[in-house]
Amino acid sequence: MEKQQNLVFFIYFLSFFVLLTGFQVVQCSSHHHHHHHQHRFSSAGISKLFVFGDSYVDTGNNNKTVARSWKEPYGITFPGKPAGRFSDGRVLTDYVASFIGIKSGPVPYVLRNMGTDPLSNGMNFAYGGTGVFNTLTLDPNMTTQIDFLQQLLQDGVYTKDDLNSSMALVSAAGNDYTAYLAKNGTTEGLPAFITSVVNQLALNLKRIHELGIRKVVVTALEPLGCLPQRTASSFYQQCNETDNKAVDLHNLLLQQAVEKLNNESKDAGFVILDIHGAFLSLLKGQGAHPGISKFENPLKPCCVGVTNEFSCGSVDESGVKKYTVCENPELAFFWDDVHPAQEGWFEVYSALQASLSQIHLG
Ligand SMILES: *[C@@H]1O[C@H](CO)[C@@H](O)[C@H](O)[C@H]1NC(C)=O
Ligand SMILES: *[C@@H]1O[C@H](CO)[C@@H](O)[C@H](O)[C@H]1NC(C)=O
Ligand SMILES: *[C@@H]1O[C@H](CO)[C@@H](O)[C@H](O)[C@H]1NC(C)=O
Ligand SMILES: *[C@@H]1O[C@H](CO)[C@@H](O)[C@H](O)[C@H]1NC(C)=O
Ligand SMILES: *[C@@H]1O[C@H](CO)[C@@H](O)[C@H](O)[C@H]1NC(C)=O
Ligand SMILES: *[C@@H]1O[C@H](CO)[C@@H](O)[C@H](O)[C@H]1NC(C)=O
């Protein structure tokens, strides 16, 4: 039963096979002017952004016909319709892109030949549902995502010089642990598995750097025990501390691995983006604006299935929608059972300003 619970929790990361019906599109026009400000730290000397990982940073690589990121009600806040992001609007990638002064986020790999976005901003290789190892999806793992970039280098789409003025954003937000538990991994074996995930992640970071990308920024693992899927049983009142302890091990090992990479490289090009700390402080109602608890109940997601069997975006066979969306998505930290809402990501980004401002090419 415990295993069953874990499976139900983690499977939602994968977010597939969700068919939807029509839904009233709600434009949230008020309150978002701050998203369009050019940020004062934007001249970091970085010309391109390359993105690797999963749904926390994917902006459209998942399969359009099956992924819920391409179905309503995803995208209702921005751009106003489903657009391949696992959120009501922008995700971390969009904010990091604006930080380094790239107006539109880097083009998703699968859309690179559509002519809609310039390749000069970099490229997003992240696929929702994937991990450093193969997970429960057939989409490319992080190694294969890096292979894609290497191929584009060989094909002359990007040059070494391009990469020398580029930054990589790398997210490994937990799908490896999803797959581990779903494939009957034991609790006893978890620490060893966490070690192998972080070791593989470190190899990937090193390889990205060796390809020539000078700044390699990796996200810490967010507190998995605070994701709505884990807190639903307490009516969104309490994080699961057992899960969060495992997360702490991942983050400790990641910190050591990145320190080692920086010790071994001349330019100290590796940086951890502490989204873990940002999530925790925002979920406690502190965040970038102490004293103002902007999220009503930060643990409670905006978009939820009508019962346990359904999730955000679910519809039944006759096309009837089996989810509800809150009235004010801008008051929610979480959008669905595992993904922050746009406002949540914006606040995470705001909380990370101090560490982002350290990132520049000189
Ligand atoms: C997307 O999924 C559909 C349905 O499973 C499949 O037919 C199609 O080949 C997939 N497309 C890609 C690019 O993987
Ligand atoms: C990534 O995927 C490829 C293709 O499925 C596989 O051969 C490779 O072993 C995977 N890499 C890792 C680190 O799991
Ligand atoms: C990358 O750029 C820096 C600063 O402009 C320069 O010193 C360095 O030689 C370049 N490295 C490569 C491999 O081109
Ligand atoms: C996991 O274990 C259950 C019960 O022991 C079994 O029914 C299931 O097939 C196993 N799944 C995998 C992926 O091994
Ligand atoms: C926390 O999660 C673990 C499994 O990771 C589970 O065994 C435990 O019952 C959960 N605790 C609470 C309070 O829900
Ligand atoms: C990195 O180098 C510092 C200073 O030389 C050292 O104290 C530290 O133990 C090293 N860390 C790792 C993980 O190698």
Short mmCIF file of C-alpha atoms and ligand atoms in Angstrom, two decimals:
data_model
loop_
_atom_site.label_atom_id
_atom_site.label_comp_id
_atom_site.label_asym_id
_atom_site.label_seq_id
_atom_site.Cartn_x
_atom_site.Cartn_y
_atom_site.Cartn_z
CA MET A 1 0.00 0.00 0.00
CA GLU A 2 2.89 2.27 0.80
CA LYS A 3 4.36 1.41 -2.56
CA GLN A 4 1.03 2.11 -4.20
CA GLN A 5 0.96 5.56 -2.60
CA ASN A 6 4.44 6.30 -3.78
CA LEU A 7 3.57 5.19 -7.26
CA VAL A 8 0.50 7.37 -7.38
CA PHE A 9 2.55 10.29 -6.19
CA PHE A 10 5.42 9.95 -8.53
CA ILE A 11 3.54 8.93 -11.60
CA TYR A 12 2.10 12.41 -11.93
CA PHE A 13 5.50 13.76 -12.76
CA LEU A 14 5.12 11.91 -15.97
CA SER A 15 1.86 13.57 -16.79
CA PHE A 16 0.86 11.52 -19.78
CA PHE A 17 -2.25 10.13 -21.36
CA VAL A 18 -4.46 12.89 -20.14
CA LEU A 19 -7.22 13.86 -22.53
CA LEU A 20 -9.14 17.03 -22.07
CA THR A 21 -12.24 18.95 -22.96
CA GLY A 22 -12.92 22.57 -23.57
CA PHE A 23 -12.32 24.95 -20.73
CA GLN A 24 -13.06 28.59 -20.26
CA VAL A 25 -9.81 30.40 -20.84
CA VAL A 26 -9.12 32.90 -18.10
CA GLN A 27 -6.69 35.69 -18.78
CA CYS A 28 -5.01 37.03 -15.69
CA SER A 29 -4.15 40.50 -16.81
CA SER A 30 -3.83 42.27 -13.49
CA HIS A 31 -0.89 41.97 -11.16
CA HIS A 32 1.65 40.69 -13.62
CA HIS A 33 3.34 43.81 -14.87
CA HIS A 34 6.43 42.93 -12.86
CA HIS A 35 7.06 39.95 -15.12
CA HIS A 36 7.79 42.16 -18.04
CA HIS A 37 10.40 44.31 -16.38
CA GLN A 38 13.85 43.95 -17.77
CA HIS A 39 15.80 42.83 -14.77
CA ARG A 40 18.61 44.97 -13.45
CA PHE A 41 21.02 42.02 -13.34
CA SER A 42 20.36 41.12 -16.94
CA SER A 43 23.73 41.99 -18.41
CA ALA A 44 25.57 38.89 -17.30
CA GLY A 45 27.48 38.68 -20.54
CA ILE A 46 25.66 35.50 -21.49
CA SER A 47 24.29 35.24 -25.01
CA LYS A 48 22.61 31.84 -25.08
CA LEU A 49 20.79 29.50 -22.74
CA PHE A 50 20.83 25.72 -23.12
CA VAL A 51 18.40 23.76 -20.98
CA PHE A 52 18.46 20.10 -19.92
CA GLY A 53 16.14 18.10 -17.70
CA ASP A 54 12.45 17.65 -17.02
CA SER A 55 9.04 19.28 -16.60
CA TYR A 56 10.34 21.96 -14.26
CA VAL A 57 12.15 23.52 -17.22
CA ASP A 58 10.54 21.99 -20.35
CA THR A 59 8.87 24.63 -22.53
CA GLY A 60 7.41 22.39 -25.21
CA ASN A 61 9.38 19.22 -26.00
CA ASN A 62 6.82 16.75 -24.69
CA ASN A 63 4.66 14.94 -27.23
CA LYS A 64 1.85 17.28 -28.22
CA THR A 65 -0.75 14.58 -28.68
CA VAL A 66 -0.38 12.98 -25.24
CA ALA A 67 1.29 15.33 -22.73
CA ARG A 68 -0.97 17.32 -20.44
CA SER A 69 1.34 20.31 -20.83
CA TRP A 70 -0.25 20.70 -24.27
CA LYS A 71 -3.85 20.40 -22.98
CA GLU A 72 -6.20 22.70 -21.17
CA PRO A 73 -6.08 24.15 -18.59
CA TYR A 74 -2.28 24.34 -18.87
CA GLY A 75 -1.12 27.73 -20.14
CA ILE A 76 -4.29 29.66 -19.19
CA THR A 77 -2.34 32.53 -17.60
CA PHE A 78 0.46 32.61 -20.19
CA PRO A 79 0.33 32.53 -23.13
CA GLY A 80 -3.45 32.08 -22.73
CA LYS A 81 -3.62 28.58 -24.20
CA PRO A 82 -1.73 25.30 -23.72
CA ALA A 83 1.83 25.73 -24.95
CA GLY A 84 3.86 22.81 -23.62
CA ARG A 85 4.65 24.16 -20.16
CA PHE A 86 3.67 22.26 -17.01
CA SER A 87 2.15 25.34 -15.40
CA ASP A 88 -0.66 27.86 -15.84
CA GLY A 89 2.01 30.11 -17.35
CA ARG A 90 5.73 30.69 -17.23
CA VAL A 91 8.20 28.23 -15.73
CA LEU A 92 11.69 28.62 -14.29
CA THR A 93 13.28 28.63 -17.76
CA ASP A 94 11.35 31.74 -18.78
CA TYR A 95 12.55 33.68 -15.74
CA VAL A 96 16.15 32.56 -16.04
CA ALA A 97 16.03 33.54 -19.74
CA SER A 98 14.76 37.00 -18.84
CA PHE A 99 17.49 37.29 -16.21
CA ILE A 100 20.21 36.82 -18.78
CA GLY A 101 18.45 39.20 -21.14
CA ILE A 102 17.03 36.77 -23.66
CA LYS A 103 13.60 38.08 -24.58
CA SER A 104 11.92 34.89 -25.70
CA GLY A 105 13.03 31.70 -23.99
CA PRO A 106 15.25 29.34 -25.97
CA VAL A 107 13.41 27.34 -28.62
CA PRO A 108 12.37 23.79 -27.67
CA TYR A 109 14.53 21.22 -29.46
CA VAL A 110 11.56 19.56 -31.21
CA LEU A 111 10.43 22.92 -32.60
CA ARG A 112 13.87 24.00 -33.85
CA ASN A 113 12.96 23.61 -37.52
CA MET A 114 9.61 25.39 -37.31
CA GLY A 115 11.11 28.80 -37.90
CA THR A 116 9.09 30.31 -35.07
CA ASP A 117 11.95 31.13 -32.71
CA PRO A 118 15.53 32.08 -33.47
CA LEU A 119 18.20 29.51 -32.60
CA SER A 120 20.43 32.37 -31.47
CA ASN A 121 18.94 32.41 -27.95
CA GLY A 122 20.06 28.82 -27.37
CA MET A 123 17.90 25.73 -27.13
CA ASN A 124 15.79 23.82 -24.65
CA PHE A 125 16.45 20.05 -24.62
CA ALA A 126 14.38 19.29 -21.50
CA TYR A 127 11.56 16.77 -21.66
CA GLY A 128 8.92 16.50 -18.90
CA GLY A 129 8.98 13.09 -17.24
CA THR A 130 12.65 12.33 -17.84
CA GLY A 131 15.57 11.79 -15.49
CA VAL A 132 19.30 11.25 -15.60
CA PHE A 133 18.48 7.55 -16.04
CA ASN A 134 15.62 6.16 -18.08
CA THR A 135 12.33 6.64 -16.23
CA LEU A 136 8.82 5.50 -17.12
CA THR A 137 8.73 7.55 -20.31
CA LEU A 138 10.40 6.82 -23.61
CA ASP A 139 11.47 10.43 -23.96
CA PRO A 140 15.23 11.09 -24.05
CA ASN A 141 17.12 10.96 -20.74
CA MET A 142 19.64 13.67 -19.88
CA THR A 143 22.53 11.84 -21.54
CA THR A 144 20.61 11.71 -24.81
CA GLN A 145 19.62 15.37 -24.42
CA ILE A 146 23.32 16.24 -24.20
CA ASP A 147 23.95 14.02 -27.25
CA PHE A 148 21.49 16.27 -29.14
CA LEU A 149 23.61 19.33 -28.37
CA GLN A 150 26.80 17.52 -29.31
CA GLN A 151 25.23 16.60 -32.66
CA LEU A 152 24.20 20.21 -33.30
CA LEU A 153 27.81 21.23 -32.61
CA GLN A 154 29.05 18.65 -35.10
CA ASP A 155 26.49 19.89 -37.62
CA GLY A 156 27.74 23.45 -37.19
CA VAL A 157 24.40 24.77 -35.88
CA TYR A 158 26.36 26.07 -32.90
CA THR A 159 30.08 26.77 -32.66
CA LYS A 160 32.53 26.46 -29.77
CA ASP A 161 32.50 30.24 -29.56
CA ASP A 162 28.73 30.20 -29.17
CA LEU A 163 29.00 27.85 -26.24
CA ASN A 164 31.81 29.86 -24.68
CA SER A 165 29.36 32.70 -24.05
CA SER A 166 26.53 30.40 -22.95
CA MET A 167 24.94 29.15 -19.80
CA ALA A 168 23.31 25.80 -19.15
CA LEU A 169 20.30 25.34 -16.87
CA VAL A 170 19.98 21.75 -15.65
CA SER A 171 17.01 20.33 -13.72
CA ALA A 172 16.72 16.88 -12.15
CA ALA A 173 13.53 17.31 -10.15
CA GLY A 174 12.81 13.76 -9.04
CA ASN A 175 11.65 11.57 -11.93
CA ASP A 176 14.51 9.15 -11.30
CA TYR A 177 13.05 8.53 -7.85
CA THR A 178 9.59 8.13 -9.40
CA ALA A 179 10.88 5.39 -11.61
CA TYR A 180 12.94 3.75 -8.86
CA LEU A 181 9.92 3.38 -6.59
CA ALA A 182 7.57 2.41 -9.40
CA LYS A 183 9.95 -0.34 -10.43
CA ASN A 184 9.86 -1.79 -6.91
CA GLY A 185 12.97 -0.11 -5.55
CA THR A 186 13.19 -0.57 -1.78
CA THR A 187 13.46 2.10 0.89
CA GLU A 188 16.64 0.41 2.10
CA GLY A 189 18.18 0.75 -1.34
CA LEU A 190 17.23 4.40 -1.70
CA PRO A 191 20.43 6.00 -0.32
CA ALA A 192 22.57 3.99 -2.75
CA PHE A 193 20.25 4.92 -5.59
CA ILE A 194 20.38 8.60 -4.63
CA THR A 195 24.17 8.35 -4.77
CA SER A 196 24.06 6.87 -8.26
CA VAL A 197 21.64 9.56 -9.46
CA VAL A 198 23.89 12.35 -8.18
CA ASN A 199 27.01 10.67 -9.61
CA GLN A 200 25.37 10.45 -13.02
CA LEU A 201 24.14 14.03 -12.73
CA ALA A 202 27.69 15.19 -11.94
CA LEU A 203 29.01 13.33 -15.00
CA ASN A 204 26.40 15.12 -17.10
CA LEU A 205 27.35 18.54 -15.71
CA LYS A 206 31.00 17.84 -16.43
CA ARG A 207 30.22 16.76 -19.97
CA ILE A 208 28.15 19.90 -20.65
CA HIS A 209 31.07 21.99 -19.42
CA GLU A 210 33.54 20.01 -21.53
CA LEU A 211 31.42 20.67 -24.62
CA GLY A 212 32.29 24.31 -23.99
CA ILE A 213 29.40 25.84 -22.04
CA ARG A 214 31.11 28.02 -19.50
CA LYS A 215 28.45 28.40 -16.83
CA VAL A 216 26.62 25.25 -15.80
CA VAL A 217 23.79 25.93 -13.37
CA VAL A 218 21.99 22.99 -11.74
CA THR A 219 18.91 23.14 -9.56
CA ALA A 220 18.88 21.62 -6.11
CA LEU A 221 16.15 19.02 -5.58
CA GLU A 222 12.96 20.65 -4.31
CA PRO A 223 11.33 19.32 -1.11
CA LEU A 224 9.44 16.39 -2.65
CA GLY A 225 7.59 15.81 0.62
CA CYS A 226 5.93 19.23 0.27
CA LEU A 227 4.51 18.60 -3.20
CA PRO A 228 0.69 18.57 -3.18
CA GLN A 229 0.56 14.90 -4.10
CA ARG A 230 2.34 14.14 -0.81
CA THR A 231 0.44 16.61 1.33
CA ALA A 232 -3.08 15.91 0.02
CA SER A 233 -3.59 13.30 2.77
CA SER A 234 -3.12 16.01 5.41
CA PHE A 235 -5.43 18.34 3.47
CA TYR A 236 -2.35 20.28 2.38
CA GLN A 237 -1.27 21.05 5.91
CA GLN A 238 1.93 19.06 6.38
CA CYS A 239 5.00 18.14 4.39
CA ASN A 240 6.20 14.52 4.51
CA GLU A 241 9.46 14.67 6.45
CA THR A 242 10.55 11.16 5.45
CA ASP A 243 10.57 12.20 1.81
CA ASN A 244 12.29 15.47 2.67
CA LYS A 245 15.09 13.63 4.48
CA ALA A 246 15.87 11.69 1.31
CA VAL A 247 15.87 15.00 -0.56
CA ASP A 248 18.40 16.37 1.92
CA LEU A 249 20.76 13.50 1.09
CA HIS A 250 20.44 14.22 -2.64
CA ASN A 251 21.22 17.89 -2.06
CA LEU A 252 24.16 17.21 0.25
CA LEU A 253 25.73 14.86 -2.29
CA LEU A 254 25.03 17.33 -5.09
CA GLN A 255 26.72 20.11 -3.15
CA GLN A 256 29.80 17.95 -2.61
CA ALA A 257 29.87 16.89 -6.26
CA VAL A 258 29.64 20.48 -7.50
CA GLU A 259 32.34 21.60 -5.08
CA LYS A 260 34.56 18.85 -6.44
CA LEU A 261 33.83 19.85 -10.04
CA ASN A 262 34.73 23.44 -9.24
CA ASN A 263 37.92 22.34 -7.48
CA GLU A 264 38.93 20.41 -10.55
CA SER A 265 38.10 23.10 -13.12
CA LYS A 266 39.96 26.36 -13.58
CA ASP A 267 37.00 28.65 -13.99
CA ALA A 268 34.66 27.49 -11.19
CA GLY A 269 31.93 27.24 -13.79
CA PHE A 270 29.44 25.16 -11.79
CA VAL A 271 26.65 26.71 -9.71
CA ILE A 272 23.79 25.24 -7.68
CA LEU A 273 20.52 27.14 -7.91
CA ASP A 274 18.95 26.56 -4.51
CA ILE A 275 15.32 26.14 -5.47
CA HIS A 276 15.05 23.83 -2.43
CA GLY A 277 15.62 26.71 -0.02
CA ALA A 278 13.37 28.97 -2.09
CA PHE A 279 10.49 26.47 -2.05
CA LEU A 280 10.82 25.95 1.71
CA SER A 281 10.88 29.63 2.58
CA LEU A 282 7.92 30.38 0.30
CA LEU A 283 5.96 27.44 1.61
CA LYS A 284 6.43 28.90 5.07
CA GLY A 285 5.07 32.19 3.77
CA GLN A 286 8.32 34.13 3.99
CA GLY A 287 9.95 34.31 0.61
CA ALA A 288 11.35 37.32 -1.15
CA HIS A 289 8.94 39.69 0.57
CA PRO A 290 9.12 38.97 4.30
CA GLY A 291 5.96 39.86 6.14
CA ILE A 292 3.71 39.37 3.16
CA SER A 293 2.28 35.90 2.85
CA LYS A 294 1.05 36.23 -0.69
CA PHE A 295 -0.07 32.65 -1.10
CA GLU A 296 -3.34 31.79 0.63
CA ASN A 297 -2.32 28.25 1.55
CA PRO A 298 0.97 27.68 -0.25
CA LEU A 299 0.72 23.88 -0.04
CA LYS A 300 -2.66 23.75 -1.79
CA PRO A 301 -2.57 23.49 -5.59
CA CYS A 302 -4.78 25.56 -7.90
CA CYS A 303 -5.77 22.79 -10.30
CA VAL A 304 -6.88 19.43 -8.88
CA GLY A 305 -8.77 16.30 -9.96
CA VAL A 306 -12.31 15.98 -8.66
CA THR A 307 -11.33 12.74 -6.88
CA ASN A 308 -8.11 10.77 -6.26
CA GLU A 309 -8.40 8.98 -9.60
CA PHE A 310 -8.16 12.22 -11.52
CA SER A 311 -5.65 15.01 -11.75
CA CYS A 312 -5.35 18.45 -13.29
CA GLY A 313 -6.29 18.13 -16.96
CA SER A 314 -8.19 14.82 -16.65
CA VAL A 315 -11.33 14.23 -18.68
CA ASP A 316 -13.54 11.14 -18.82
CA GLU A 317 -14.36 9.08 -21.94
CA SER A 318 -17.16 11.41 -22.94
CA GLY A 319 -14.91 14.42 -22.62
CA VAL A 320 -16.31 15.75 -19.36
CA LYS A 321 -13.62 17.49 -17.39
CA LYS A 322 -12.68 15.89 -14.09
CA TYR A 323 -10.73 18.69 -12.49
CA THR A 324 -11.29 22.11 -10.98
CA VAL A 325 -9.25 25.28 -11.32
CA CYS A 326 -9.07 27.87 -8.54
CA GLU A 327 -10.44 31.32 -9.14
CA ASN A 328 -7.13 33.16 -8.70
CA PRO A 329 -4.13 31.19 -9.97
CA GLU A 330 -1.89 34.12 -8.98
CA LEU A 331 -2.62 33.34 -5.33
CA ALA A 332 -1.38 29.74 -5.65
CA PHE A 333 2.20 28.59 -5.24
CA PHE A 334 1.45 25.22 -6.82
CA TRP A 335 -0.43 24.84 -10.07
CA ASP A 336 -1.00 21.08 -10.05
CA ASP A 337 0.02 18.13 -7.89
CA VAL A 338 3.75 18.54 -8.57
CA HIS A 339 4.38 21.75 -10.51
CA PRO A 340 4.53 25.35 -9.29
CA ALA A 341 2.19 27.92 -10.82
CA GLN A 342 3.61 30.90 -12.70
CA GLU A 343 3.38 33.06 -9.60
CA GLY A 344 5.15 30.34 -7.62
CA TRP A 345 8.00 30.24 -10.12
CA PHE A 346 8.17 34.01 -10.15
CA GLU A 347 8.57 34.09 -6.38
CA VAL A 348 11.16 31.29 -6.50
CA TYR A 349 13.06 33.31 -9.09
CA SER A 350 12.81 36.44 -6.93
CA ALA A 351 14.14 34.52 -3.94
CA LEU A 352 17.12 33.42 -6.06
CA GLN A 353 18.20 36.92 -7.13
CA ALA A 354 21.21 37.02 -4.84
CA SER A 355 22.66 33.79 -6.19
CA LEU A 356 21.71 34.57 -9.79
CA SER A 357 23.52 37.88 -9.60
CA GLN A 358 26.77 35.97 -8.96
CA ILE A 359 26.43 34.34 -12.35
CA HIS A 360 28.18 36.22 -15.09
CA LEU A 361 30.89 35.73 -17.64
CA GLY A 362 33.82 38.02 -17.29
C1 LIG B 1 3.34 11.25 -30.06
O1 LIG B 1 2.42 10.32 -29.59
C2 LIG B 1 1.60 9.75 -30.61
C3 LIG B 1 0.52 8.90 -29.95
O2 LIG B 1 1.10 7.99 -29.04
C4 LIG B 1 2.50 8.95 -31.55
O3 LIG B 1 1.73 8.40 -32.59
C5 LIG B 1 3.55 9.88 -32.14
O4 LIG B 1 4.47 9.16 -32.93
C6 LIG B 1 4.32 10.60 -31.03
N1 LIG B 1 5.18 11.61 -31.62
C7 LIG B 1 6.47 11.71 -31.34
C8 LIG B 1 7.21 12.82 -32.00
O5 LIG B 1 7.05 10.95 -30.56
C1 LIG B 2 19.96 7.05 -21.72
O1 LIG B 2 19.16 6.48 -22.74
C2 LIG B 2 19.86 5.68 -23.67
C3 LIG B 2 18.84 5.26 -24.71
O2 LIG B 2 17.74 4.64 -24.10
C4 LIG B 2 20.49 4.51 -22.96
O3 LIG B 2 21.21 3.72 -23.88
C5 LIG B 2 21.43 5.02 -21.89
O4 LIG B 2 21.94 3.95 -21.14
C6 LIG B 2 20.69 5.98 -20.95
N1 LIG B 2 21.66 6.61 -20.08
C7 LIG B 2 21.65 6.46 -18.76
C8 LIG B 2 22.70 7.17 -18.01
O5 LIG B 2 20.80 5.81 -18.18
C1 LIG B 3 36.17 31.89 -23.86
O1 LIG B 3 36.08 33.29 -23.63
C2 LIG B 3 37.05 33.77 -22.73
C3 LIG B 3 36.74 35.23 -22.43
O2 LIG B 3 36.42 35.91 -23.61
C4 LIG B 3 38.43 33.57 -23.31
O3 LIG B 3 39.41 34.02 -22.40
C5 LIG B 3 38.65 32.10 -23.58
O4 LIG B 3 39.87 31.88 -24.22
C6 LIG B 3 37.53 31.53 -24.44
N1 LIG B 3 37.66 30.09 -24.51
C7 LIG B 3 37.54 29.43 -25.65
C8 LIG B 3 37.69 27.96 -25.56
O5 LIG B 3 37.34 29.99 -26.71
C1 LIG B 4 6.33 -4.95 -8.22
O1 LIG B 4 5.85 -5.84 -7.24
C2 LIG B 4 4.48 -6.20 -7.40
C3 LIG B 4 4.06 -7.04 -6.20
O2 LIG B 4 5.17 -7.67 -5.60
C4 LIG B 4 4.33 -6.96 -8.73
O3 LIG B 4 2.97 -7.29 -8.91
C5 LIG B 4 4.78 -6.03 -9.85
O4 LIG B 4 4.74 -6.73 -11.08
C6 LIG B 4 6.22 -5.55 -9.61
N1 LIG B 4 6.54 -4.55 -10.61
C7 LIG B 4 7.73 -4.51 -11.22
C8 LIG B 4 7.90 -3.39 -12.20
O5 LIG B 4 8.61 -5.31 -11.01
C1 LIG B 5 5.71 9.82 4.25
O1 LIG B 5 6.13 9.06 3.14
C2 LIG B 5 6.54 7.75 3.47
C3 LIG B 5 7.03 7.10 2.20
O2 LIG B 5 7.97 7.87 1.53
C4 LIG B 5 5.38 6.99 4.06
O3 LIG B 5 5.80 5.71 4.46
C5 LIG B 5 4.85 7.74 5.28
O4 LIG B 5 3.67 7.10 5.74
C6 LIG B 5 4.52 9.19 4.92
N1 LIG B 5 4.21 9.89 6.15
C7 LIG B 5 3.09 10.57 6.30
C8 LIG B 5 2.92 11.28 7.60
O5 LIG B 5 2.24 10.60 5.43
C1 LIG B 6 37.78 21.63 -2.60
O1 LIG B 6 38.97 22.37 -2.29
C2 LIG B 6 39.00 22.90 -0.98
C3 LIG B 6 40.21 23.81 -0.84
O2 LIG B 6 41.30 23.27 -1.51
C4 LIG B 6 38.99 21.76 0.01
O3 LIG B 6 38.99 22.25 1.33
C5 LIG B 6 37.76 20.91 -0.20
O4 LIG B 6 37.79 19.77 0.63
C6 LIG B 6 37.64 20.47 -1.65
N1 LIG B 6 36.34 19.85 -1.80
C7 LIG B 6 36.13 18.74 -2.50
C8 LIG B 6 34.75 18.20 -2.50
O5 LIG B 6 37.02 18.20 -3.10
#
